[in-house]
Every structure is written in structure tokens, then in C-alpha cells.
Tab-separated table of C-alpha atoms in Angstrom:
chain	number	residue	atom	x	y	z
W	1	UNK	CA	84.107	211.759	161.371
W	2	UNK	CA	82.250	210.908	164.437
W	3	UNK	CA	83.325	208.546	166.784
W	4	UNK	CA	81.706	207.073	169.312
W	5	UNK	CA	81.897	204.066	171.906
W	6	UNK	CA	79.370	201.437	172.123
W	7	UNK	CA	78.010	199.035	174.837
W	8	UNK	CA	76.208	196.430	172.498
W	9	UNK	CA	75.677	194.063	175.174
W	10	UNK	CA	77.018	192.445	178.132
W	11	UNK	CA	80.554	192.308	178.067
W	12	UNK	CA	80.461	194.118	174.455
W	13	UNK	CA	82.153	197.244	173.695
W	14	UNK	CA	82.956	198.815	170.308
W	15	UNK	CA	84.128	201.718	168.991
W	16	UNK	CA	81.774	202.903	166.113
W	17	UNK	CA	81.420	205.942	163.356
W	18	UNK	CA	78.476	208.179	163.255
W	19	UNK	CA	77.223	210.903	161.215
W	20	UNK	CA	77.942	214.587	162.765
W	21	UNK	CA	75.841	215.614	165.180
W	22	UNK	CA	73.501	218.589	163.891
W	23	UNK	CA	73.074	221.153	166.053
W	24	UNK	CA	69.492	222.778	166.219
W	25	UNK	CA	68.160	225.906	167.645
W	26	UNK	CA	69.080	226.326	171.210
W	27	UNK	CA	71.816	223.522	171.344
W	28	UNK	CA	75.572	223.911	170.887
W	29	UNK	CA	77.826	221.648	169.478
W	30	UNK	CA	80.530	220.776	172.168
W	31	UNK	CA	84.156	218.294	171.179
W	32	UNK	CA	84.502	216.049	174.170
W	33	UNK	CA	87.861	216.319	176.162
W	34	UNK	CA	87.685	213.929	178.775
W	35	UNK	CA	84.708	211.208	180.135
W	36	UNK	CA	84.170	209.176	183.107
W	37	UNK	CA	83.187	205.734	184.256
W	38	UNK	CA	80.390	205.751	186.302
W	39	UNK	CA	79.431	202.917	188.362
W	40	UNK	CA	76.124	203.084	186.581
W	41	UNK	CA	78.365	202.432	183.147
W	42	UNK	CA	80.225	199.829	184.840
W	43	UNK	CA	76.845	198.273	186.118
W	44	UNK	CA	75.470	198.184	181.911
W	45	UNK	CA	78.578	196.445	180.972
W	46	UNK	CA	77.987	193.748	183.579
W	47	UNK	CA	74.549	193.722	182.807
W	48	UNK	CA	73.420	194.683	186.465
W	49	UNK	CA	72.137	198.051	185.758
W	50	UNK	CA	68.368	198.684	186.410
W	51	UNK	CA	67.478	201.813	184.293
W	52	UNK	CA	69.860	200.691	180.956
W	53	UNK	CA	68.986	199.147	177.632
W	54	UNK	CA	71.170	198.066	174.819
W	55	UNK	CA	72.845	199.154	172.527
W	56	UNK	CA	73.477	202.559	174.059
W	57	UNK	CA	76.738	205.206	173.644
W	58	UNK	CA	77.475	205.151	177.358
W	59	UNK	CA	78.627	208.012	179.429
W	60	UNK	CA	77.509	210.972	181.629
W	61	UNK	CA	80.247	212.623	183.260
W	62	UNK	CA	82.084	214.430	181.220
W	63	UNK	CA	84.126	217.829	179.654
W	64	UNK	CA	84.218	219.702	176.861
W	65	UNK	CA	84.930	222.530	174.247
W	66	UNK	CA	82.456	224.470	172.854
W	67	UNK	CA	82.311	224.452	169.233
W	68	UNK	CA	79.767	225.977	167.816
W	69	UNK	CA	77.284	228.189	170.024
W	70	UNK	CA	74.105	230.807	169.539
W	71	UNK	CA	74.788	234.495	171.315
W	72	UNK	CA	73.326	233.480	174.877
W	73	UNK	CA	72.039	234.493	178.021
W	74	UNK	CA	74.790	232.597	179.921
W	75	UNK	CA	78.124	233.992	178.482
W	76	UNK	CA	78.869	230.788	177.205
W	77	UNK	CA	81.086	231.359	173.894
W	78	UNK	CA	82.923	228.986	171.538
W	79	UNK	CA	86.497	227.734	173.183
W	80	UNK	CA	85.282	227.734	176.519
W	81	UNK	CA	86.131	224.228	178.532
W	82	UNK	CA	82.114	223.397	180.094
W	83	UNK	CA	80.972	220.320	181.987
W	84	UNK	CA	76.610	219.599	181.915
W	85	UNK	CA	74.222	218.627	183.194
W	86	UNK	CA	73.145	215.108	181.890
W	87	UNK	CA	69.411	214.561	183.217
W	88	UNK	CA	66.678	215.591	180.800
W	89	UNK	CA	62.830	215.933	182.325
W	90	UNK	CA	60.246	216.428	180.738
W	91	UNK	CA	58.732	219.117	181.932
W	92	UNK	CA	55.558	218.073	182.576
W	93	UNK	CA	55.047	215.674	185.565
W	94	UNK	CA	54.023	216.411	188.986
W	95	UNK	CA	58.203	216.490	189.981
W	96	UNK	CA	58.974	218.591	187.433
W	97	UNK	CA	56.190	221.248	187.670
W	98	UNK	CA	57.155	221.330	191.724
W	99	UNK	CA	60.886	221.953	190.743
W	100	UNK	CA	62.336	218.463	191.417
W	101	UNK	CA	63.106	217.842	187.979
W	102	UNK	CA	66.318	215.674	189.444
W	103	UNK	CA	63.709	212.889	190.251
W	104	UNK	CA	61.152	213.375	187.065
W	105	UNK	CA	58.884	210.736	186.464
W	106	UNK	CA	60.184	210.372	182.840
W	107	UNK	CA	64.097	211.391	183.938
W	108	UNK	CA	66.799	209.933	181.022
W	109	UNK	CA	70.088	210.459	181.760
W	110	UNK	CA	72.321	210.563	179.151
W	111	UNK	CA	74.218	207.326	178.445
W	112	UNK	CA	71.650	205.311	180.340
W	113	UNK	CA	67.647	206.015	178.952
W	114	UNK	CA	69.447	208.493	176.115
W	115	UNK	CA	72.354	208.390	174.392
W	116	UNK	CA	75.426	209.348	176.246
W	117	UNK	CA	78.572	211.273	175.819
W	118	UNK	CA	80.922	208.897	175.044
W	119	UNK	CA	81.640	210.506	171.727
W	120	UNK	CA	83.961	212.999	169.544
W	121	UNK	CA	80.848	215.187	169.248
W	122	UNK	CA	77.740	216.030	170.683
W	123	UNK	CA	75.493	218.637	171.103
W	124	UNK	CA	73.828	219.690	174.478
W	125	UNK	CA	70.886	222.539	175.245
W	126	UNK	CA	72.185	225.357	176.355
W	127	UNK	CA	71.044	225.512	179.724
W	128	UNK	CA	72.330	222.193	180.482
W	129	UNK	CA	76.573	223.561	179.834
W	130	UNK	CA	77.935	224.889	182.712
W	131	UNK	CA	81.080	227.192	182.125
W	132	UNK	CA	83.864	225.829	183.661
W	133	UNK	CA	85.553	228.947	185.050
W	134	UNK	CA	89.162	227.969	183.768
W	135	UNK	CA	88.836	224.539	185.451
W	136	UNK	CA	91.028	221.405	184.106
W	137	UNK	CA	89.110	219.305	181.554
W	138	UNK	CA	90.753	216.558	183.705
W	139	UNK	CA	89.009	217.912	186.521
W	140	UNK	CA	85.403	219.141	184.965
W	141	UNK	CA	84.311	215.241	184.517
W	142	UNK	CA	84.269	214.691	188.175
W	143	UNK	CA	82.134	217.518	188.767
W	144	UNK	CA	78.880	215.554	187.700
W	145	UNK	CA	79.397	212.712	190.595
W	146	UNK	CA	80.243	215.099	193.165
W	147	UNK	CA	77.086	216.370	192.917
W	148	UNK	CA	75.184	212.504	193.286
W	149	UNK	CA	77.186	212.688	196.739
W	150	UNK	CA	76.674	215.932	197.291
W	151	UNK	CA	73.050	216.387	196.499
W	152	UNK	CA	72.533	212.987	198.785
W	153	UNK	CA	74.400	214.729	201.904
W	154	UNK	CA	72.171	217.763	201.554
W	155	UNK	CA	69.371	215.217	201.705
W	156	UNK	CA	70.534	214.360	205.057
W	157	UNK	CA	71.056	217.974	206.309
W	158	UNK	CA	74.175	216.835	208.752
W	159	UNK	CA	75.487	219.061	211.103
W	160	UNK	CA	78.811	219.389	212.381
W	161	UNK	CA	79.763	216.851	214.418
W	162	UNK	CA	77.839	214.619	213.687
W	163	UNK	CA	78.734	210.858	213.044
W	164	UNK	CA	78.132	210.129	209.167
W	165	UNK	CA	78.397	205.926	207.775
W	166	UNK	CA	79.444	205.909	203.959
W	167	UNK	CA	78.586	202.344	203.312
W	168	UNK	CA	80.410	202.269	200.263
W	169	UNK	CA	83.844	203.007	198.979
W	170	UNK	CA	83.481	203.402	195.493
W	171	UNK	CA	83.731	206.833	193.938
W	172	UNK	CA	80.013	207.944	194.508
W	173	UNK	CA	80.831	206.520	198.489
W	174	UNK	CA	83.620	208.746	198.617
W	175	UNK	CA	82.682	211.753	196.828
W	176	UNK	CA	79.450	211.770	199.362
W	177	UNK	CA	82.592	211.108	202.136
W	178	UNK	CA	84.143	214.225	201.005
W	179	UNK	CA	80.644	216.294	200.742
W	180	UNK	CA	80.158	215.246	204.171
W	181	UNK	CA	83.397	216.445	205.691
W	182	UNK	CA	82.528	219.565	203.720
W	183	UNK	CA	79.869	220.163	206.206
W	184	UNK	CA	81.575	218.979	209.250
W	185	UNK	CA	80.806	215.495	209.916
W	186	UNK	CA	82.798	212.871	211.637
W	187	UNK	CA	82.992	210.501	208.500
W	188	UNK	CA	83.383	206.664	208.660
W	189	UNK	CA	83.894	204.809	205.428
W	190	UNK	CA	83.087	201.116	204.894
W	191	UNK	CA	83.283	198.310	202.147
W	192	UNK	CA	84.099	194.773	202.306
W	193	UNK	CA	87.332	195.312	199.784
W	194	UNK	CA	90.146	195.985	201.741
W	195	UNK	CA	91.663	197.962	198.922
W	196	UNK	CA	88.904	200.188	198.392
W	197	UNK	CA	89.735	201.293	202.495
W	198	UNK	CA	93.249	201.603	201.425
W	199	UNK	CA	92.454	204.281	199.136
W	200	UNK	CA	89.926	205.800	201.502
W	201	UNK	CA	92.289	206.235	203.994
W	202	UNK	CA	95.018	207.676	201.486
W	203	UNK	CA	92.287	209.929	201.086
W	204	UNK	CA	92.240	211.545	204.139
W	205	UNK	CA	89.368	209.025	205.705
W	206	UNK	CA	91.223	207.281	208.763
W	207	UNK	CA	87.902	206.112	210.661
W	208	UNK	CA	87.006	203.069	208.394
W	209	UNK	CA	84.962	199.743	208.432
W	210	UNK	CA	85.871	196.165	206.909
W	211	UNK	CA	82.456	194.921	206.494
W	212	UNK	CA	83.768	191.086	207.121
W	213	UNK	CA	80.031	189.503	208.281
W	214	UNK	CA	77.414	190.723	210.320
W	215	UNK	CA	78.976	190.201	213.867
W	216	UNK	CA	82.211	191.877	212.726
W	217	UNK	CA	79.989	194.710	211.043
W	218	UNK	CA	77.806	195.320	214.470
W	219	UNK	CA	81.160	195.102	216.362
W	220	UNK	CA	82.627	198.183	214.804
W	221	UNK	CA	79.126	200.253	215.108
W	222	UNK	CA	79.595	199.349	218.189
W	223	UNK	CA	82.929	200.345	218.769
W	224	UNK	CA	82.923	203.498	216.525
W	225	UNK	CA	79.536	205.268	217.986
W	226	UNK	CA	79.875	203.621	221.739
W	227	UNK	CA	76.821	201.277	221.261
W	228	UNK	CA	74.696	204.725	219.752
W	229	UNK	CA	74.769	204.031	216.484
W	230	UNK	CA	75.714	206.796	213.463
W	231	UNK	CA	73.266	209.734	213.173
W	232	UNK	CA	73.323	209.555	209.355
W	233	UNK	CA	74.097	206.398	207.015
W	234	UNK	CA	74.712	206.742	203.259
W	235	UNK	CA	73.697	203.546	200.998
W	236	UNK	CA	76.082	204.275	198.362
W	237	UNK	CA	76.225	200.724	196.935
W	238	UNK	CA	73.084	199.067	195.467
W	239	UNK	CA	72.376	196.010	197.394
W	240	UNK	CA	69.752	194.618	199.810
W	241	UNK	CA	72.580	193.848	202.082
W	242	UNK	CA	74.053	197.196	202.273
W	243	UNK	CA	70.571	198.657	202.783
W	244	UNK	CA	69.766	196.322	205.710
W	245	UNK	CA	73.426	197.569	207.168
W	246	UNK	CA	72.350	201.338	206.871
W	247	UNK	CA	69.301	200.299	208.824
W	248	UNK	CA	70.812	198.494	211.443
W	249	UNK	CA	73.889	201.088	212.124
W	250	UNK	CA	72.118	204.207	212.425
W	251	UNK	CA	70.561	205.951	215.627
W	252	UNK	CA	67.019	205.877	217.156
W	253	UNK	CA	66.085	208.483	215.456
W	254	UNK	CA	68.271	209.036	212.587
W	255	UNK	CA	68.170	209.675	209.067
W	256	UNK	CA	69.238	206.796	206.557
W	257	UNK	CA	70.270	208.189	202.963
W	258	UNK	CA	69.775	205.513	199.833
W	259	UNK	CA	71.931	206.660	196.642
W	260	UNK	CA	72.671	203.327	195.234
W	261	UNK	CA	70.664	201.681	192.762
W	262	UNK	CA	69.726	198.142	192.585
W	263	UNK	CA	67.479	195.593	190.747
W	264	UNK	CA	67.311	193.037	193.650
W	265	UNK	CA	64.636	193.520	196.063
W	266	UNK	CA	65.418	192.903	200.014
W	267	UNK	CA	63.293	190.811	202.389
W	268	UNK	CA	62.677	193.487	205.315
W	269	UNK	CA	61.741	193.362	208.376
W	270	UNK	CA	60.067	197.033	208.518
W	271	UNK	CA	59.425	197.125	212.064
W	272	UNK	CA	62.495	198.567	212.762
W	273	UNK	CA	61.974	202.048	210.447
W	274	UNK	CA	59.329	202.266	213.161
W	275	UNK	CA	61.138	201.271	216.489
W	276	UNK	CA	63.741	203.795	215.580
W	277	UNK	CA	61.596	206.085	214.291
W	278	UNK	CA	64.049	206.584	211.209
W	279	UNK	CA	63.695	208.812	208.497
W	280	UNK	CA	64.078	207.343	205.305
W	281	UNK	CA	65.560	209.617	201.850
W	282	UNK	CA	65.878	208.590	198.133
W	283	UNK	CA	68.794	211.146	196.762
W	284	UNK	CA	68.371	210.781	192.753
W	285	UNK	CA	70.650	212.830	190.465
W	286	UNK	CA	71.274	216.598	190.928
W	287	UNK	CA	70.366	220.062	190.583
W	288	UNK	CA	71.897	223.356	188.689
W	289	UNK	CA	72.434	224.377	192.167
W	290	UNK	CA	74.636	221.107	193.027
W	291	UNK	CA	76.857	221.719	189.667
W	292	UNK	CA	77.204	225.342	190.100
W	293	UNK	CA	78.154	225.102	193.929
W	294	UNK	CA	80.418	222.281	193.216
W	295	UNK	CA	82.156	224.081	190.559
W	296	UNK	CA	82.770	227.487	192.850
W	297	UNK	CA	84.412	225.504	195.535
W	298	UNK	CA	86.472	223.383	193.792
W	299	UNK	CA	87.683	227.064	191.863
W	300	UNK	CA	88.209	228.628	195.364
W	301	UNK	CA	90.026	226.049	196.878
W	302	UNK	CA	87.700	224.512	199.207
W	303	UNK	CA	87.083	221.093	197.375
W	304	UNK	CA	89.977	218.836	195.735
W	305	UNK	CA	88.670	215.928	193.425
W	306	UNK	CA	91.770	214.920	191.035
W	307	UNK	CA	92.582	212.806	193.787
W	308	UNK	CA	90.108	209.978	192.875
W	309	UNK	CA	91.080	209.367	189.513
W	310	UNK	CA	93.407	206.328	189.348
W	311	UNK	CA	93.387	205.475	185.478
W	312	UNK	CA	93.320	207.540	182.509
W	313	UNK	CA	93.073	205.439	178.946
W	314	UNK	CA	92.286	206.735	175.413
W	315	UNK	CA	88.915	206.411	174.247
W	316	UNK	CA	90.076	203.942	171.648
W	317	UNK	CA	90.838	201.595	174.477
W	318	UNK	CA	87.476	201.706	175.715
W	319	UNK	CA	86.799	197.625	175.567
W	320	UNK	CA	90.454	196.954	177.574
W	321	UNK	CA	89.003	200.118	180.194
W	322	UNK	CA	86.047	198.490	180.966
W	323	UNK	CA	87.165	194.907	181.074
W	324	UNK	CA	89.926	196.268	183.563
W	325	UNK	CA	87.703	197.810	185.544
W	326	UNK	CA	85.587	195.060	185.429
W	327	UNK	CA	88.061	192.440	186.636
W	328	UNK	CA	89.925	195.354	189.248
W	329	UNK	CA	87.135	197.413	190.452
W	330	UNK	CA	89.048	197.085	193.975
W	331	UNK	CA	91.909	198.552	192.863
W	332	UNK	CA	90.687	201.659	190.580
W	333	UNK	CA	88.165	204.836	191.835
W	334	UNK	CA	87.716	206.819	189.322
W	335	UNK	CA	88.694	205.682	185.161
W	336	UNK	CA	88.818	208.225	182.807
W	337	UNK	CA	88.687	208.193	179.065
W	338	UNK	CA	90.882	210.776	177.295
W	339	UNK	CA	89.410	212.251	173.787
């Protein structure tokens, strides 16, 4: 037996049976250990998500055993505890056939455009399983939205020293936070939910932002950067709003990051892209690269996530997880489902 959880509709989750997944030629069949929320699943059960359809078996970031597995190319052998990648492309589009297959012009992620892995079973092409090098299967789940900071930070191509905005304290927020101390930058965090700075700063992020209202907002740029502004801002939320304030707190000059995804559209006044002659960078997904790097330094010591994850329910409880996460986003960073 197969089981799986369902997002039906707004509000609507279900636990349901399914055939077996057959493997084919290429593919191996993997038993899921452990899943994550990702804002993106939060945003289908609200209904605020721009790229998902219903019904649709959510989920994305995840571990697993291998089950059943061809003789391969990448030492990957039944037992072993993997993570994947989630992001099919097709292939075929000017993205993919440049290499940017993170941002193809057809890109389904699993649980969003494709079915996710919010199951007992499912089975995965080979070169999408990373091995997990003896990692926790508690840990391997967080792997996947490292990389969504990560990939964003590389975007920006900080150097040490200088002054980074996460606007956004939400797990993708401080994942990038973490990337970005990774490569030396001062790092300020900011949300308008005072708990979500609380954890932050129990984080390790001291330098932080209550975005109250606009005057209170410019006040702290101006406090925190001495009237310069921040060299690099990260958009790590999804709303015109928090777009407008990575415009209006970085630099002359400086490079504004956009992660988040929305479905609102923003009244702009573009004129200032040009006064401050900004540079402007979508970060979309990741790359092999991203999940292999991320994977070495967490196994060498250099990168600690298990300190995000603030819930842990059984998969069975998947309607009560969402609806708590739903009603206490401020309070929880990263929700895990065991399986």
C-alpha cells in the first residue's frame, strides 16, 4: 500500500491510497523518510501560490531510502539515505540547451506542476538522487531549500564585508541569511513578525529589522548602513511591498536579489532602477552544483541546518500540520513530516 497526502483544494488535505509506483528504466524506487513544508506548499494550501493547480500530492524537499536501483554510474546502491533534486526541464528550450535548466521555460517542480513527494513511495531518475554521504534523514530534507538561498546569494556574488538585507524571515529568508554569512557578509534580517526576529536572532542573526511602516523601515536603513544603504537586498517573501523595500534599501549601485514568488503585481515607479543604477536578479530553483556543495559542507562541518526545524508531525497528521502552520506561521520555521 501506497500512501500519499493530498491538497484537494484550499484548505483541503487528505491522506489517500495509491497503486505502487512502477519503476522504469533509469528510475529507482526510493521509501520516503522524512518531507518538508515549503512555503510554496504552505502558499497551495492557502490558495496564494502562483505556479500550483489542484489536486496535487504536495512536497519537494525531502529524504529517502533507496529501494530498488539499476547498477549505476553514481555509486548509488539500495539502503543508501539520498535527498534529489526536484526540478524536471525539458531539455529542449533555449535555458536548458545553455545549461540553466534551474529556470527552464517548461520547469515542474515536483509537488507544484508534477506530483510531489509527499508519499510512502516514489520513484526518481537517477541523476536527480544525490547520495547523502551518511547524513541524517532529519537533516537531508533541508538540503533542497538551502540551495533556493544559496543559489540566490551566488546570484548576488557578495563579498566579505559587505552589508547583505534578508527581507524575509521565513526559512528560505534565513537559509539565504546563513548562505550569506557563509561568504562573509554583514547580514541583517527583517520581517514585520516579531517572532520570526526572535528566532533569527536565536539563530545567530543579532542585526535585525521590525518592518513596522515605511518611516520606521527607512529609519533603520538609515541607522544600520549610516544613510548608504545595503549593498545587496534579498526579496525572500513574495509581495509588491517587500519588493518596493529591497528597492528602496539598497545602495546606488547595488544589486537587488528577488527569490520570492508572488501573483500580485506592484505599481512601480521604475525610475529609481535607473537613478541607482541597480542591478536587478531573478534566483529560480537550483543546480547539481548547489545540492552537491551544500551537502559537502554541511558533512564537513562548515554548515549547520537542524537548527531551523521547529515541528516534526507524522505524515498521517498532515491536515492538523498544515492548518497549524497555517494559523502559526510566526511561530514555526521549518515543519517536517515524519514517514
Amino acid at each position: 500500500m501506497n500512501r500519499a497526502i493530498l491538497i484537494s483544494d484550499v484548505r483541503k488535505v487528505e491522506i489517500i491510497e495509491q497503486e505502487m509506483p512502477k519503476r522504469k528504466k533509469g528510475e529507482a524506487l526510493l521509501k520516503i523518510l522524512y518531507g518538508g513544508i515549503c512555503g510554496s506548499d504552505l502558499g497551495s494550501y492557502r490558495g496564494s501560490f502562483a505556479y500550483f493547480s489542484y489536486p496535487r500530492v504536495p512536497g519537494h524537499e525531502f529524504s529517502a531510502e533507496i529501494v530498488e536501483i539499476d547498477e549505476n554510474d553514481e555509486g548509488l546502491e539500495p539502503g543508501m539515505i539520498v535527498t534529489c533534486n526536484p526540478y524536471f526541464n525539458c531539455g529542449k528550450c533555449h535555458a536548458c540547451t545553455h545549461g540553466f535548466v534551474n529556470c527552464c521555460e517548461d520547469n515542474q517542480t515536483m509537488g507544484v506542476q508534477r506530483e510531489g513527494a509527499f508519499a510512502n513511495y516514489i520513484t526518481m531518475p537517477i541523476e536527480r538522487i544525490y547520495n547523502g554521504r551518511g547524513l541524517p534523514a532529519k537533516t537531508l530534507p533541508l538540503v533542497e531549500p538551502f540551495c533556493i538561498g544559496l543559489h540566490g546569494i551566488k546570484r548576488a556574488a557578495i563579498k566579505p564585508g559587505e552589508k547583505v538585507l534578508i527581507i524575509g524571515a521565513g526559512t528560505i529568508g534565513i537559509l539565504a541569511a546563513k548562505a550569506a554569512k557563509m561568504y562573509g557578509a554583514e547580514v541583517t534580517v527583517c520581517d514585520v513578525a516579531p517572532n520570526k526576529l526572535a528566532i533569527a536572532k536565536r539563530l545567530g542573526f543579532s542585526s535585525v529589522i521590525l518592518n513596522a511602516g515605511p518611516e520606521s523601515f527607512e529609519n533603520e536603513i538609515e541607522r544600520i548602513t549610516r544613510g548608504q544603504g545595503f549593498d545587496v537586498t534579498i526579496e525572500a517573501v513574495g509581495q509588491p511591498s517587500t519588493f518596493q523595500n529591497a528597492l528602496d534599501a539598497v545602495c546606488s549601485h547595488g544589486r537587488v536579489i528577488v527569490i520570492g514568488v508572488a501573483k500580485q503585481n506592484i505599481d512601480l515607479f521604475f525610475t529609481i532602477i535607473q537613478k541607482k543604477e541597480l542591478s536587478i536578479y531573478g534566483s529560480r530553483n537550483a543546480l547539481k552544483e548547489d545540492f552537491l556543495y551544500t551537502i559537502e559542507q554541511i558533512k564537513n562541518g562548515s554548515l549547520h541546518l537542524d537548527d531551523i526545524v521547529t515541528d516534526i508531525y507524522p505524515f498521517e497528521d498532515a491536515a492538523r500540520a498544515f492548518a497549524e502552520f497555517d494559523h502559526n506561521q510566526g511561530d514555526k520555521l521549518k515543519v517536517l513530516f515524519s514517514f
